[in-house]
Short mmCIF file of C-alpha atoms in Angstrom, two decimals:
data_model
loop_
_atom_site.label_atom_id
_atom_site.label_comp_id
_atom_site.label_asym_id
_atom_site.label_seq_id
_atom_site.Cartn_x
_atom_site.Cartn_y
_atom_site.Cartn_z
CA UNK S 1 77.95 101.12 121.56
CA UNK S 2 76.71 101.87 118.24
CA UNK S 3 78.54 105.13 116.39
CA UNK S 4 76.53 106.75 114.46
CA UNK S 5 78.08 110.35 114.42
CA UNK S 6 80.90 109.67 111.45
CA UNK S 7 80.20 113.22 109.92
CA UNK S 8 81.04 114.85 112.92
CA UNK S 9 84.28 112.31 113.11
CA UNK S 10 85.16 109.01 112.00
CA UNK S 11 85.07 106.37 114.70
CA UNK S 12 87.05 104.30 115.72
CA UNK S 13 90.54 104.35 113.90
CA UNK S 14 92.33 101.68 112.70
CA UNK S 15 95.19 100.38 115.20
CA UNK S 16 97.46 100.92 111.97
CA UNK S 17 96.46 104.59 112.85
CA UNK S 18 96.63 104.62 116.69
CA UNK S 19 100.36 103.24 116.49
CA UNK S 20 101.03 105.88 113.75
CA UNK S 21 99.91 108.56 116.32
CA UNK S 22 102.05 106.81 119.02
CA UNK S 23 105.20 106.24 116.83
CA UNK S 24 104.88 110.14 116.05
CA UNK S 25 104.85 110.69 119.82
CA UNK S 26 107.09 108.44 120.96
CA UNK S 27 110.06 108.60 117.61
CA UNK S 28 109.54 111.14 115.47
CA UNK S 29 110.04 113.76 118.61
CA UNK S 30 112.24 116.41 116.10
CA UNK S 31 110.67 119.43 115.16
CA UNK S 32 110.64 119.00 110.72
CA UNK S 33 112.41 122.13 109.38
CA UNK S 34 114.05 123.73 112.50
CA UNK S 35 116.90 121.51 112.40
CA UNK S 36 118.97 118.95 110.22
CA UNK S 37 119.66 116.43 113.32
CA UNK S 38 118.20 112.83 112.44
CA UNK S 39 114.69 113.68 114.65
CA UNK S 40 114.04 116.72 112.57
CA UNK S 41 114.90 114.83 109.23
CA UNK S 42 112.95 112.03 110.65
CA UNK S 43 110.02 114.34 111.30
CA UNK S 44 110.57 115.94 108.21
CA UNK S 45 110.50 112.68 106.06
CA UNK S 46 106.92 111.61 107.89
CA UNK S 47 105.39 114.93 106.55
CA UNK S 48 106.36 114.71 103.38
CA UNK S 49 105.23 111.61 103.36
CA UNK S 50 101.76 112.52 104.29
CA UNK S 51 102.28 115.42 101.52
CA UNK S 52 102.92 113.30 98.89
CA UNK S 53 100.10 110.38 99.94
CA UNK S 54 97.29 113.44 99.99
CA UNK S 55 98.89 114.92 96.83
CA UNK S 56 98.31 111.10 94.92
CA UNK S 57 94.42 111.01 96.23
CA UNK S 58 93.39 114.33 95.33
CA UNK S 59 95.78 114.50 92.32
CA UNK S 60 97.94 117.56 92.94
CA UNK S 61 101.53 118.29 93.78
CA UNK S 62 103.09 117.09 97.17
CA UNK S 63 103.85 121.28 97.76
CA UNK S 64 100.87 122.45 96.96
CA UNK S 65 99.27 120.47 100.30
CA UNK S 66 98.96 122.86 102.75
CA UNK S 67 98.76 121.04 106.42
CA UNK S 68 96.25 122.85 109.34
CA UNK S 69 94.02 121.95 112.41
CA UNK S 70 90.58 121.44 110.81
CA UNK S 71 88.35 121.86 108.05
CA UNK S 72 87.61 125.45 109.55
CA UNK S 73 91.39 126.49 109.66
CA UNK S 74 91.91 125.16 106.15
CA UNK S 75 88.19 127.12 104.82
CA UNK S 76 89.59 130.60 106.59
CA UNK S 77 92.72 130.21 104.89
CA UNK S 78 91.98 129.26 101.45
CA UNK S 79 89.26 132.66 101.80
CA UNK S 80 91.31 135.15 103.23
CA UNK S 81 94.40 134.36 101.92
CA UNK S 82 93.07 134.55 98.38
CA UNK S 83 90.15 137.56 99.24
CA UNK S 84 90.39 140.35 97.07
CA UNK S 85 89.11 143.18 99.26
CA UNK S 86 85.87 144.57 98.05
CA UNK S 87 84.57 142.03 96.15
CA UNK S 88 81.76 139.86 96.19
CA UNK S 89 81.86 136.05 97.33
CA UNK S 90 79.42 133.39 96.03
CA UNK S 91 78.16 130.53 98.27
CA UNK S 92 75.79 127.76 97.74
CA UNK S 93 72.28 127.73 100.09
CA UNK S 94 73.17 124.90 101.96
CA UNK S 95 76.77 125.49 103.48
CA UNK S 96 78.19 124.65 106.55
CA UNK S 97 79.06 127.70 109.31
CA UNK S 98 82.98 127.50 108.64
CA UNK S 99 82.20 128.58 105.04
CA UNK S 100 79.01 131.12 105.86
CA UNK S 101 80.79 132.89 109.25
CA UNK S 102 84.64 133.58 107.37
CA UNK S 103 82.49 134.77 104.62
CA UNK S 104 80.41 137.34 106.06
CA UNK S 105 83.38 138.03 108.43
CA UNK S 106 85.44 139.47 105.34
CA UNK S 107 82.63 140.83 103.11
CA UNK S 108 80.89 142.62 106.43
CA UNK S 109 82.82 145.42 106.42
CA UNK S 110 83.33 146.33 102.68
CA UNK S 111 80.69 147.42 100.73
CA UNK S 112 80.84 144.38 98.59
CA UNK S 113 78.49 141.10 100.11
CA UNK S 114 78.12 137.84 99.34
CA UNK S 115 75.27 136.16 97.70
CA UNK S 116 73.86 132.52 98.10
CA UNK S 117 72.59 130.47 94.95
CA UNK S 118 70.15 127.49 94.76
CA UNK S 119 71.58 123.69 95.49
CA UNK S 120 68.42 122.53 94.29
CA UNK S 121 67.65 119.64 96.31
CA UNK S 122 63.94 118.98 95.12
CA UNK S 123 65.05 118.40 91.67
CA UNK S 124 65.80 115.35 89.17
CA UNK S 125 69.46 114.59 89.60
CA UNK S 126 69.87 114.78 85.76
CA UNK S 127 68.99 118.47 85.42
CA UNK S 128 70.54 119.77 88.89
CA UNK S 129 73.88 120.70 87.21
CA UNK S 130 72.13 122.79 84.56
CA UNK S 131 70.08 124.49 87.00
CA UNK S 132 72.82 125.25 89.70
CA UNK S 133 75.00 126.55 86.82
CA UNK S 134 71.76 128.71 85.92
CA UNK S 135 71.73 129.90 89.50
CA UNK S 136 75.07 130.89 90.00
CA UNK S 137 75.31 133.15 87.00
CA UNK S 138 72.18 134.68 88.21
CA UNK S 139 73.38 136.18 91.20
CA UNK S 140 77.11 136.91 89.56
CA UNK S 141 77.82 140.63 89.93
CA UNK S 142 80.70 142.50 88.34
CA UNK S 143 82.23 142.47 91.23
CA UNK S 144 82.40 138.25 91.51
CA UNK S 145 85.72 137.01 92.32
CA UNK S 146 85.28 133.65 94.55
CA UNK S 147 82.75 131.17 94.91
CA UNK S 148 83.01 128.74 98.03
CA UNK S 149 80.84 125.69 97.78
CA UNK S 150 80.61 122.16 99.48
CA UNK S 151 81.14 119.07 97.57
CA UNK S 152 78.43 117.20 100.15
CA UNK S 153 76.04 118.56 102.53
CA UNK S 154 76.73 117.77 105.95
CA UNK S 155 73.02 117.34 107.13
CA UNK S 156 71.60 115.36 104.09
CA UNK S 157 74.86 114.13 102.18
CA UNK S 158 73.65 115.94 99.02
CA UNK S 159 76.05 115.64 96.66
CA UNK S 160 77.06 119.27 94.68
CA UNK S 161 77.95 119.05 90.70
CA UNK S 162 82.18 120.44 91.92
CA UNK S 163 83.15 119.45 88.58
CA UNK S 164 80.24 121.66 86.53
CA UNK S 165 80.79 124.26 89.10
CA UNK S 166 84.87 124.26 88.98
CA UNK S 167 84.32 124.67 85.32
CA UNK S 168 82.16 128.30 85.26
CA UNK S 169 84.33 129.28 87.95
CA UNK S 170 87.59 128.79 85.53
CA UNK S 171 85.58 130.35 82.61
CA UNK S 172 84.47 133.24 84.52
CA UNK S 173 87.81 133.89 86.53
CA UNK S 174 86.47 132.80 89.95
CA UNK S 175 89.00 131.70 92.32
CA UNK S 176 87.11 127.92 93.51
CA UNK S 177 86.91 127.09 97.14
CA UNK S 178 85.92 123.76 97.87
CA UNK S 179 84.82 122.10 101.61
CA UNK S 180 85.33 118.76 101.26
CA UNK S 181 84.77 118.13 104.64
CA UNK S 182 81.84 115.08 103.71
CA UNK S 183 83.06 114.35 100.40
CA UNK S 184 87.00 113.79 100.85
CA UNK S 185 87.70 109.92 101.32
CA UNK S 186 84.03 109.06 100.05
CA UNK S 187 83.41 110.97 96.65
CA UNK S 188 86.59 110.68 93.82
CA UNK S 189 87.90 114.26 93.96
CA UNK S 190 90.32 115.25 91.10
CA UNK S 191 91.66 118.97 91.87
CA UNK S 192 92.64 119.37 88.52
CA UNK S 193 89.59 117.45 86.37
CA UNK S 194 87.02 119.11 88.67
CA UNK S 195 88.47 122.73 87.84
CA UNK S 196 89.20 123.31 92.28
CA UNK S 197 91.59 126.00 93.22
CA UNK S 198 92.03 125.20 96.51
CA UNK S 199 90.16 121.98 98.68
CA UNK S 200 89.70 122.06 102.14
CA UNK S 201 89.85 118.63 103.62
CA UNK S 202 89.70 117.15 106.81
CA UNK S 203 91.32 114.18 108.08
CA UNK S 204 89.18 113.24 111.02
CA UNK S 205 86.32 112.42 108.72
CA UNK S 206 86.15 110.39 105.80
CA UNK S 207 90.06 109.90 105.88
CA UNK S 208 89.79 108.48 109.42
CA UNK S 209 92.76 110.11 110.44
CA UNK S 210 92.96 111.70 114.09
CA UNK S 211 91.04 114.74 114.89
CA UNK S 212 93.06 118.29 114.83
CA UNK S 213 94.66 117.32 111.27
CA UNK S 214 93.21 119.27 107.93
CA UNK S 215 94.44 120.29 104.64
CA UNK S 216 94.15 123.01 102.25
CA UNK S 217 95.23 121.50 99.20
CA UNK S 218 96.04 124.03 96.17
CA UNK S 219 96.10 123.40 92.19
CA UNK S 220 99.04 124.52 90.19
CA UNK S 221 96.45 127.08 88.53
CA UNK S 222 95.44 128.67 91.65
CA UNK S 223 99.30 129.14 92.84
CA UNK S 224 100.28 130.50 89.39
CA UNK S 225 97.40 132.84 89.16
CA UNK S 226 99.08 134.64 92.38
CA UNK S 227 95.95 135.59 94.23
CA UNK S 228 97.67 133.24 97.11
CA UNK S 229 99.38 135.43 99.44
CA UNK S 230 100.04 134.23 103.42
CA UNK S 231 97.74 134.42 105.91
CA UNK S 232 99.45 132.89 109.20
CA UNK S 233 102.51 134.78 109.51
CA UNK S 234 105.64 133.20 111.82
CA UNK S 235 108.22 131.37 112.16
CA UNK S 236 108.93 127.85 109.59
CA UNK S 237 112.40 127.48 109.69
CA UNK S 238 113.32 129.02 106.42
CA UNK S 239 114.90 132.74 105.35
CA UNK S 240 114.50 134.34 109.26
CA UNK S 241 116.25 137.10 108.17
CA UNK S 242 113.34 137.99 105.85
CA UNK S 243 110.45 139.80 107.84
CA UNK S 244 107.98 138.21 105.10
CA UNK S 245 107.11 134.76 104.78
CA UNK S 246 108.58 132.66 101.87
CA UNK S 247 107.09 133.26 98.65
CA UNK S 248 106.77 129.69 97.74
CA UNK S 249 104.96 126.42 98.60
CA UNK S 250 103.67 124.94 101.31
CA UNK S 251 105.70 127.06 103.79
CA UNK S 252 104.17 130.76 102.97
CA UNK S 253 101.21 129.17 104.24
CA UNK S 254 102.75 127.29 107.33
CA UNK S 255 103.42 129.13 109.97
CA UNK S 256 104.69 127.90 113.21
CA UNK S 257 105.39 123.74 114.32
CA UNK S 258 102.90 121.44 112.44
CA UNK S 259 101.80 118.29 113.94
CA UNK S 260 103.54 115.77 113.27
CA UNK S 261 102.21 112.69 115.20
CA UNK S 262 99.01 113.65 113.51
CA UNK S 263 100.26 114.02 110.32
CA UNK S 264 101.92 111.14 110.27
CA UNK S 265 98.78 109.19 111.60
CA UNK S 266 97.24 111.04 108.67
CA UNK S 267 99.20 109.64 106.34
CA UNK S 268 98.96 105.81 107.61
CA UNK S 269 95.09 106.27 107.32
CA UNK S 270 95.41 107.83 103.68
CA UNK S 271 97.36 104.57 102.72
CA UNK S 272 94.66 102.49 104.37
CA UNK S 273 92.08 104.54 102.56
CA UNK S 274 93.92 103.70 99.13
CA UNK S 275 93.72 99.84 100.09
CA UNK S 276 89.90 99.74 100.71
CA UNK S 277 89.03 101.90 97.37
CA UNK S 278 87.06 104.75 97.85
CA UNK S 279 84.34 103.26 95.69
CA UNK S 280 84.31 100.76 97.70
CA UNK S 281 83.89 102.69 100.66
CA UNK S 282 81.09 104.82 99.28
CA UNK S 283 78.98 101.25 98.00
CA UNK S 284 79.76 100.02 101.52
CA UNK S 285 78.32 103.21 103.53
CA UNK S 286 75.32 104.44 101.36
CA UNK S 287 73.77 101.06 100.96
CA UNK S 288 73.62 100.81 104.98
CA UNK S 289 71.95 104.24 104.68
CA UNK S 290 69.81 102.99 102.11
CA UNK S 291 68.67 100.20 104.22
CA UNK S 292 67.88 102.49 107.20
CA UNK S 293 65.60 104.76 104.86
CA UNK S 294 64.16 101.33 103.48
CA UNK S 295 62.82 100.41 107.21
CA UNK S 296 61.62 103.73 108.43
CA UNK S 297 60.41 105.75 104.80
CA UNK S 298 56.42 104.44 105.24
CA UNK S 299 56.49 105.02 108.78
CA UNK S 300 54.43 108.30 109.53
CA UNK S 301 55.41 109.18 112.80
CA UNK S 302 58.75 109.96 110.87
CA UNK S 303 60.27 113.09 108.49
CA UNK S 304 63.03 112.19 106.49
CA UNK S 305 64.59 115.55 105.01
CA UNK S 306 66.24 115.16 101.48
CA UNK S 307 67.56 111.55 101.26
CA UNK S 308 69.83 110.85 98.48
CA UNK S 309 70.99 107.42 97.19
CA UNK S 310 74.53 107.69 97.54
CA UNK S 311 74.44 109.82 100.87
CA UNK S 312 76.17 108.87 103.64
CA UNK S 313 73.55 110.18 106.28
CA UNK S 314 70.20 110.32 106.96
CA UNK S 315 68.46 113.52 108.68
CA UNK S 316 65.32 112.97 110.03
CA UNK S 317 63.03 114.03 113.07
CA UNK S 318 60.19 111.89 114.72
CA UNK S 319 57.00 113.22 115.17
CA UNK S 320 56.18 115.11 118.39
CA UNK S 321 59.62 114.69 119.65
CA UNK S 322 62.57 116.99 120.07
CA UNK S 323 65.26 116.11 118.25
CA UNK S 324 67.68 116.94 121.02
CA UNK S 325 65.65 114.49 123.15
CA UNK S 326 65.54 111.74 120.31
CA UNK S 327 69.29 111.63 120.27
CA UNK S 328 69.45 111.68 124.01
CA UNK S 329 67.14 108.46 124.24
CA UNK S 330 68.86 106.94 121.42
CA UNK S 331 72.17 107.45 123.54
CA UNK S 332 70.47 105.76 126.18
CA UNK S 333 69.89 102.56 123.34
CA UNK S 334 73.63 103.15 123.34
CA UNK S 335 73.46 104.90 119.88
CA UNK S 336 75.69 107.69 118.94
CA UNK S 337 74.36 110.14 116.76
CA UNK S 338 73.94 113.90 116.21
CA UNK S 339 70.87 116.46 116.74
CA UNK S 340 70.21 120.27 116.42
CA UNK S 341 71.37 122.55 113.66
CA UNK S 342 74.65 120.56 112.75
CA UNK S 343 76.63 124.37 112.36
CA UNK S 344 74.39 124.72 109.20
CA UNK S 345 71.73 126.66 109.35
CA UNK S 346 71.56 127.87 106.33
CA UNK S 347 70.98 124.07 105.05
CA UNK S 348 68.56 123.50 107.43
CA UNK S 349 66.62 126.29 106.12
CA UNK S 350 66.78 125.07 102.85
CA UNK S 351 65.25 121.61 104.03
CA UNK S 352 62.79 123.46 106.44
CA UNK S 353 63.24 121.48 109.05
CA UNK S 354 61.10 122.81 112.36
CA UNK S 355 63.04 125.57 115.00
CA UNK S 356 65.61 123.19 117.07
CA UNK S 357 66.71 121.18 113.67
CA UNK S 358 66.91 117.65 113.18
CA UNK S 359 68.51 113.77 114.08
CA UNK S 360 71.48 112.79 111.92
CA UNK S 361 72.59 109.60 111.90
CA UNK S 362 76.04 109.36 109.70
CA UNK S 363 77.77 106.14 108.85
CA UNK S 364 81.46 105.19 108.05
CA UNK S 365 83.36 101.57 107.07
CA UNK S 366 82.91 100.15 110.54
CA UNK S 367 79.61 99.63 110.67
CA UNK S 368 77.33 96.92 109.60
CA UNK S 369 73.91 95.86 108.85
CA UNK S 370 73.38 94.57 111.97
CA UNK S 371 73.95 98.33 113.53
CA UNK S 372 71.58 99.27 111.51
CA UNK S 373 68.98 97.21 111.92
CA UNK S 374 69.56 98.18 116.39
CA UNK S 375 69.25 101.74 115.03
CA UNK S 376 65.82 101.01 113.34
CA UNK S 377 64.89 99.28 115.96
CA UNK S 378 65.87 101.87 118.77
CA UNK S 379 63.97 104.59 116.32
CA UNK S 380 60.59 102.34 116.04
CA UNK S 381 60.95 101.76 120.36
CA UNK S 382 61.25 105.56 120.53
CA UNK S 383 58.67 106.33 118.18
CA UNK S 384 55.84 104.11 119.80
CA UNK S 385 57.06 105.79 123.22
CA UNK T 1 128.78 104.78 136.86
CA UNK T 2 130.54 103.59 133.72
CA UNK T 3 132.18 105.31 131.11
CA UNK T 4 132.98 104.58 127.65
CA UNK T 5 136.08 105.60 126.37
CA UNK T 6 136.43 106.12 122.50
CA UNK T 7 139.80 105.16 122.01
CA UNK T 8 140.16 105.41 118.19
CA UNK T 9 137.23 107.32 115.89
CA UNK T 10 137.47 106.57 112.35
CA UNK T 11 136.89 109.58 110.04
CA UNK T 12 136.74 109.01 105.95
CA UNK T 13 137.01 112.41 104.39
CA UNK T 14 135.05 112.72 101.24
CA UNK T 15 135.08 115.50 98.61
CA UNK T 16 131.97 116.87 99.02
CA UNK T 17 129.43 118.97 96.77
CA UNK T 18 126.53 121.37 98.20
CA UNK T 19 123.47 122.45 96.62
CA UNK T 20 121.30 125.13 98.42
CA UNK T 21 118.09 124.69 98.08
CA UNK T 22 115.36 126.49 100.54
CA UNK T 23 112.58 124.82 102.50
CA UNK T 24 112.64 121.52 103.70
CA UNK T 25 109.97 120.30 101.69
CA UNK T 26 111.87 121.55 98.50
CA UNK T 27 114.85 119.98 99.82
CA UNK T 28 112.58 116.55 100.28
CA UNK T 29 111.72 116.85 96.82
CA UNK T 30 115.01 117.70 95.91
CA UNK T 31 116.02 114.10 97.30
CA UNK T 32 113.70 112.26 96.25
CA UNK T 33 114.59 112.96 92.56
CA UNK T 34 118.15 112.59 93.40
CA UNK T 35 117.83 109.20 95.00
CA UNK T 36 115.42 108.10 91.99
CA UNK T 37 118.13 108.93 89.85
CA UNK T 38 120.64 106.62 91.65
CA UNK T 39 123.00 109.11 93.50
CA UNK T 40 123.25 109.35 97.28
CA UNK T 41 123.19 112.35 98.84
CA UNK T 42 121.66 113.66 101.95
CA UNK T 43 119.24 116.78 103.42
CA UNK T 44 121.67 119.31 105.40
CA UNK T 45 120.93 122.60 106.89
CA UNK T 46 123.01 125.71 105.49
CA UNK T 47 125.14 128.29 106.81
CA UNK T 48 122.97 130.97 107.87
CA UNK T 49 125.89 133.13 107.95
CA UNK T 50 126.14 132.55 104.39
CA UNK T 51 122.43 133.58 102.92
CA UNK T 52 121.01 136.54 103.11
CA UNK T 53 117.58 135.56 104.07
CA UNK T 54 119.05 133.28 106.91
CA UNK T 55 118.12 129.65 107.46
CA UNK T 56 117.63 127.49 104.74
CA UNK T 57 118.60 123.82 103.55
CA UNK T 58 120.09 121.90 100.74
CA UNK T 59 121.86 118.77 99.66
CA UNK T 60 124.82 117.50 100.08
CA UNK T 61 126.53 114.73 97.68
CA UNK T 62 129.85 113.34 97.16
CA UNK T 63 131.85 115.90 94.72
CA UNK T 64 132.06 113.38 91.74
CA UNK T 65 127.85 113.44 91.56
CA UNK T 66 127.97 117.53 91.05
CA UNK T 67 127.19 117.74 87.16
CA UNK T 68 124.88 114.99 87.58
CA UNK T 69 122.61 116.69 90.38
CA UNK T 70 122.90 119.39 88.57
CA UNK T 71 121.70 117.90 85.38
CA UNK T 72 118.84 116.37 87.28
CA UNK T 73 117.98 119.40 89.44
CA UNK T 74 117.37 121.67 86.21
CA UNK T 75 115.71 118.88 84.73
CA UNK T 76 113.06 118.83 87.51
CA UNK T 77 112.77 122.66 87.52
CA UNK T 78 113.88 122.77 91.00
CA UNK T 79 115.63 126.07 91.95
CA UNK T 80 118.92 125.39 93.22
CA UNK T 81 122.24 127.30 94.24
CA UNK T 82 125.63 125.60 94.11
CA UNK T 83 127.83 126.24 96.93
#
């Protein structure tokens, strides 16, 4: 088999990462912050492990990482418990369904909205900051206080200027929502240099940690400015007595038993990560992209939508052919990869792809040349079919 | 079905200090600046009885380390209670 879905989820994981997972079943069995028997310090230890090991990748402080289920969980938190009811929420035009849905969810009933400005995928890659920048204070209204925006496109890999953006957003006194669920583990993300408030990263991606482990990782500036209140209200082990959750970090946003055998797989795979360089990791994966969109770019009988040279993916659709059926026939080649609307329509929009969406094939450090060259293969077979 | 009889248990009594802390993340941090500094100590879980918002944890250290977790506890900005 040939897996070609990495965006959707990394696969496989290292056995470093499966044992993690089974140690954290199997030993660290106390439940971290309940108790102060050697399983719960045990437990305890792992996690703030894994806090500290996210904390040194994305440059922030080991309390400020908050730990959740998925990219989704760690988007709706980072929004609502930061949303200042009433106002108005900027996103960019090509963003994923767990930022557009939470969005319109708390913006639908006020009489503030939110407003989408250009990504600007058509143009030069020198003059796209300028112009996004250009963009966003276009649609700014007085009533601007957030602006959620991806760091990569999850259909084409298109990379978004965080830094240039994180920097208007601190000038103008926009609270900066980032979804690194692409970029995290493939693009060098400094919460502090790049100006984030809080970044929502997944660990089943790009960290190639297990699925059903996420962060929301906040900067020192976003805690201090106190628009982070909780959002999950329960029970973490500390003040019981009080009927409101702690005031401080990460617990006010950690409510109920984390988990830990994830987490703690998390963190093995965040080590790993360190040891293979993310620069590295990025040559390794857009290059085989590259020499995918090499083999098939003169071929007629296929669209490629918006390929970028350090992009992870490629999004394309053959001509005449569904893309659901596409990616059912390249199953049959025994080739994993990924059709239909990807949860972004919005993006797809942008790209214009035709009504049913597109194929995306996504790659990760496993794979090699040689996968590639199947996959072009399978695609040509298909085509001529 | 055999059974293991403890016949003698040895028990060294220490004087020991307390700092309450709050979370068990804090109180991870907590350590981990104690132990860089060279002084054992150890996570425990406080009275609840004792703090008004309940259940909360802190560190515990032999009594002749006090002044110096408390030294090093300021210095790090962590907030702290000594019990």
């Amino acid at each position: 088999m040939i897996y070609l879905d990495n965006a959707a989820t990394s696969f496989p994981k290292s056995n470093a990462v499966n044992d993690a997972l089974l140690y954290g079943i199997k030993v660290l069995g106390g439940n971290p912050g309940r108790s102060a028997h050697k399983l719960a310090i045990e437990a305890a230890k792992a996690v703030y492990d894994a806090r500290v090991q996210a904390a040194k990748l994305f440059n922030a402080k080991p309390e400020n990482v908050v730990f959740t289920y998925n990219t989704t969980y760690a988007i709706n938190i980072a929004l609502k418990s930061s949303y200042i009811y009433g106002t108005n929420v900027l996103i960019s035009d090509i963003e994923h369904n767990s930022v557009l849905r939470p969005v319109a969810s708390v913006t639908g009933n006020t009489f503030a909205s939110y407003s989408t400005f250009d990504s600007f995928p058509d143009i030069a890659e020198k003059e796209r900051p300028h112009a996004i920048i250009s963009s966003i204070r276009s649609h700014m209204r007085p009533l601007t206080r957030t602006l959620i925006c991806t760091a990569r496109s999850n259909i084409t890999g298109l990379q978004m200027p965080i830094g240039d953006i994180g920097r208007y957003c601190r000038e103008n006194g926009l609270f900066f929502i980032v979804d690194a669920a692409q970029a995290a583990g493939y693009d060098d993300i400094d919460i502090e240099r790049d100006y984030i408030d809080a970044l929502c990263v997944p660990g089943h991606k790009g960290l190639y940690g297990p699925q059903g482990t996420a962060m929301v990782i906040y900067s020192q500036n976003a805690i201090n400015s106190a628009r982070v209140g909780s959002f999950i209200e329960g029970g973490n082990g500390v003040q019981s007595l009080d009927i409101s959750m702690p005031g401080y970090m990460p617990e006010m946003l950690e409510g109920g038993t984390l988990g830990v055998p994830g987490i703690h797989a998390l963190s093995t795979a965040i080590k790993e990560l360190n040891g293979y360089g993310i620069t590295n990791i990025k040559n390794h994966d857009s290059s085989l992209v590259k020499k995918a969109y090499m083999q098939l770019c003169f071929n007629d009988k296929i669209t490629i939508y918006g390929y970028t040279h350090d992009s992870p993916m490629l999004l394309f659709n053959l001509k005449d052919k569904d893309c659901e059926a596409v990616a059912d026939l390249l199953d049959k080649h025994g080739i994993c990869v990924r059709a239909g609307y990807h949860c972004s329509p919005l993006a797809h929009k942008r790209y214009g792809t035709p009504p049913g969406g597109a194929v995306r094939m996504s790659v990760g450090i496993y794979n090699t040349e040689d996968e590639i060259d199947m996959f072009v293969h399978a695609i040509k077979v298909i085509s001529n079919s | 079905m055999r059974f293991t009889a403890y016949t003698h248990i040895k028990v060294d009594i220490f004087m020991m200090c307390r700092f309450g802390i709050g979370s068990i993340t804090q109180a991870q941090m907590a350590l981990d600046i104690i132990l860089l500094n060279g002084i054992n100590a150890r996570i425990i879980k406080l009275d609840a009885k004792k703090s008004a918002n309940g259940c909360s944890y802190g560190i515990e250290a032999q009594a002749k380390d006090k002044s110096k977790i408390y030294n090093t506890l300021k210095k790090a900005k962590i907030k702290f209670s000594v019990i």
